[in-house]
GROMACS .gro file of C-alpha atoms in nm:
model
   87
    1MET     CA    1 -12.400  -1.571  -8.116
    2PRO     CA    2 -12.571  -1.764  -7.769
    3ALA     CA    3 -12.918  -1.900  -7.859
    4ASN     CA    4 -13.058  -1.811  -7.547
    5SER     CA    5 -12.884  -1.471  -7.526
    6GLU     CA    6 -12.583  -1.525  -7.213
    7TYR     CA    7 -12.520  -1.131  -7.305
    8PRO     CA    8 -12.599  -0.878  -7.039
    9ILE     CA    9 -12.940  -0.722  -7.108
   10VAL     CA   10 -13.004  -0.346  -7.164
   11LYS     CA   11 -13.380  -0.312  -7.105
   12ASP     CA   12 -13.613   0.015  -7.165
   13GLN     CA   13 -13.325   0.240  -7.224
   14THR     CA   14 -13.291   0.520  -7.464
   15MET     CA   15 -12.960   0.542  -7.629
   16PRO     CA   16 -12.724   0.697  -7.912
   17PHE     CA   17 -12.680   0.397  -8.163
   18ASP     CA   18 -12.307   0.505  -8.088
   19ASP     CA   19 -12.340   0.340  -7.743
   20LEU     CA   20 -12.453   0.013  -7.838
   21GLU     CA   21 -12.185  -0.246  -7.736
   22PRO     CA   22 -12.064  -0.566  -7.841
   23GLU     CA   23 -12.207  -0.884  -7.701
   24HIS     CA   24 -12.480  -0.713  -7.544
   25HIS     CA   25 -12.887  -0.779  -7.544
   26TYR     CA   26 -13.076  -0.484  -7.594
   27LEU     CA   27 -13.470  -0.509  -7.519
   28ASN     CA   28 -13.756  -0.246  -7.553
   29CYS     CA   29 -13.485   0.026  -7.639
   30GLU     CA   30 -13.512   0.300  -7.833
   31ILE     CA   31 -13.185   0.377  -8.038
   32THR     CA   32 -13.136   0.729  -8.135
   33PHE     CA   33 -12.899   0.887  -8.404
   34ALA     CA   34 -12.556   0.777  -8.468
   35HIS     CA   35 -12.277   1.059  -8.485
   36ASP     CA   36 -11.992   0.809  -8.582
   37ALA     CA   37 -12.012   0.525  -8.894
   38LEU     CA   38 -12.273   0.277  -8.814
   39LYS     CA   39 -12.080  -0.051  -8.738
   40LEU     CA   40 -12.232  -0.324  -8.526
   41SER     CA   41 -12.133  -0.639  -8.412
   42ASP     CA   42 -12.243  -0.931  -8.199
   43VAL     CA   43 -12.554  -0.794  -8.052
   44ILE     CA   44 -12.917  -0.871  -7.992
   45LEU     CA   45 -13.171  -0.613  -8.094
   46ASP     CA   46 -13.487  -0.718  -7.934
   47HIS     CA   47 -13.819  -0.494  -7.993
   48CYS     CA   48 -13.626  -0.214  -8.037
   49THR     CA   49 -13.700   0.116  -8.236
   50PHE     CA   50 -13.501   0.350  -8.420
   51GLN     CA   51 -13.475   0.719  -8.459
   52GLN     CA   52 -13.196   0.687  -8.745
   53ALA     CA   53 -13.376   0.677  -9.057
   54ASN     CA   54 -13.068   0.615  -9.286
   55PHE     CA   55 -12.854   0.302  -9.231
   56SER     CA   56 -12.666   0.322  -9.591
   57ALA     CA   57 -12.322   0.218  -9.598
   58GLY     CA   58 -12.291   0.091  -9.253
   59GLU     CA   59 -12.173  -0.258  -9.139
   60TRP     CA   60 -12.373  -0.496  -8.897
   61LEU     CA   61 -12.155  -0.829  -8.829
   62ASP     CA   62 -12.321  -1.117  -8.659
   63CYS     CA   63 -12.611  -0.929  -8.512
   64THR     CA   64 -12.939  -1.100  -8.439
   65ILE     CA   65 -13.262  -0.874  -8.471
   66LYS     CA   66 -13.606  -0.972  -8.318
   67ARG     CA   67 -13.933  -0.777  -8.379
   68CYS     CA   68 -13.752  -0.468  -8.412
   69ARG     CA   69 -13.965  -0.160  -8.678
   70PHE     CA   70 -13.762  -0.028  -8.949
   71PHE     CA   71 -14.044   0.135  -9.135
   72LYS     CA   72 -13.932   0.414  -9.423
   73ARG     CA   73 -13.559   0.306  -9.336
   74ARG     CA   74 -13.278   0.356  -9.595
   75PHE     CA   75 -13.026   0.012  -9.617
   76SER     CA   76 -12.840   0.073  -9.933
   77LYS     CA   77 -12.513  -0.041  -9.951
   78LEU     CA   78 -12.548  -0.193  -9.577
   79SER     CA   79 -12.327  -0.498  -9.502
   80ILE     CA   80 -12.496  -0.731  -9.278
   81LEU     CA   81 -12.322  -1.076  -9.211
   82PRO     CA   82 -12.447  -1.304  -9.101
   83LEU     CA   83 -12.798  -1.174  -9.007
   84HIS     CA   84 -13.013  -1.343  -8.782
   85HIS     CA   85 -13.361  -1.221  -8.751
   86ASP     CA   86 -13.727  -1.313  -8.626
   87TRP     CA   87 -13.934  -1.021  -8.806
   0.00000   0.00000   0.00000
């Protein structure tokens, strides 16, 4: 994953979890509910908020999470490999 995000930046948007695309940097976005399986790869989530409360049985591969809020969220059986974070 690029250290300084060479990925295209999507900023200040509200979008469904299903619309998150690999190799993108999401900054200050509000991510709404997923309608499909929670699979995510090669993204940067930076200061994002989530309406989705249940992330169980999902799969996040090579994602970077920076200062996102996950209060009162469930992550049982979520596969996160490898996880890069800056809480």
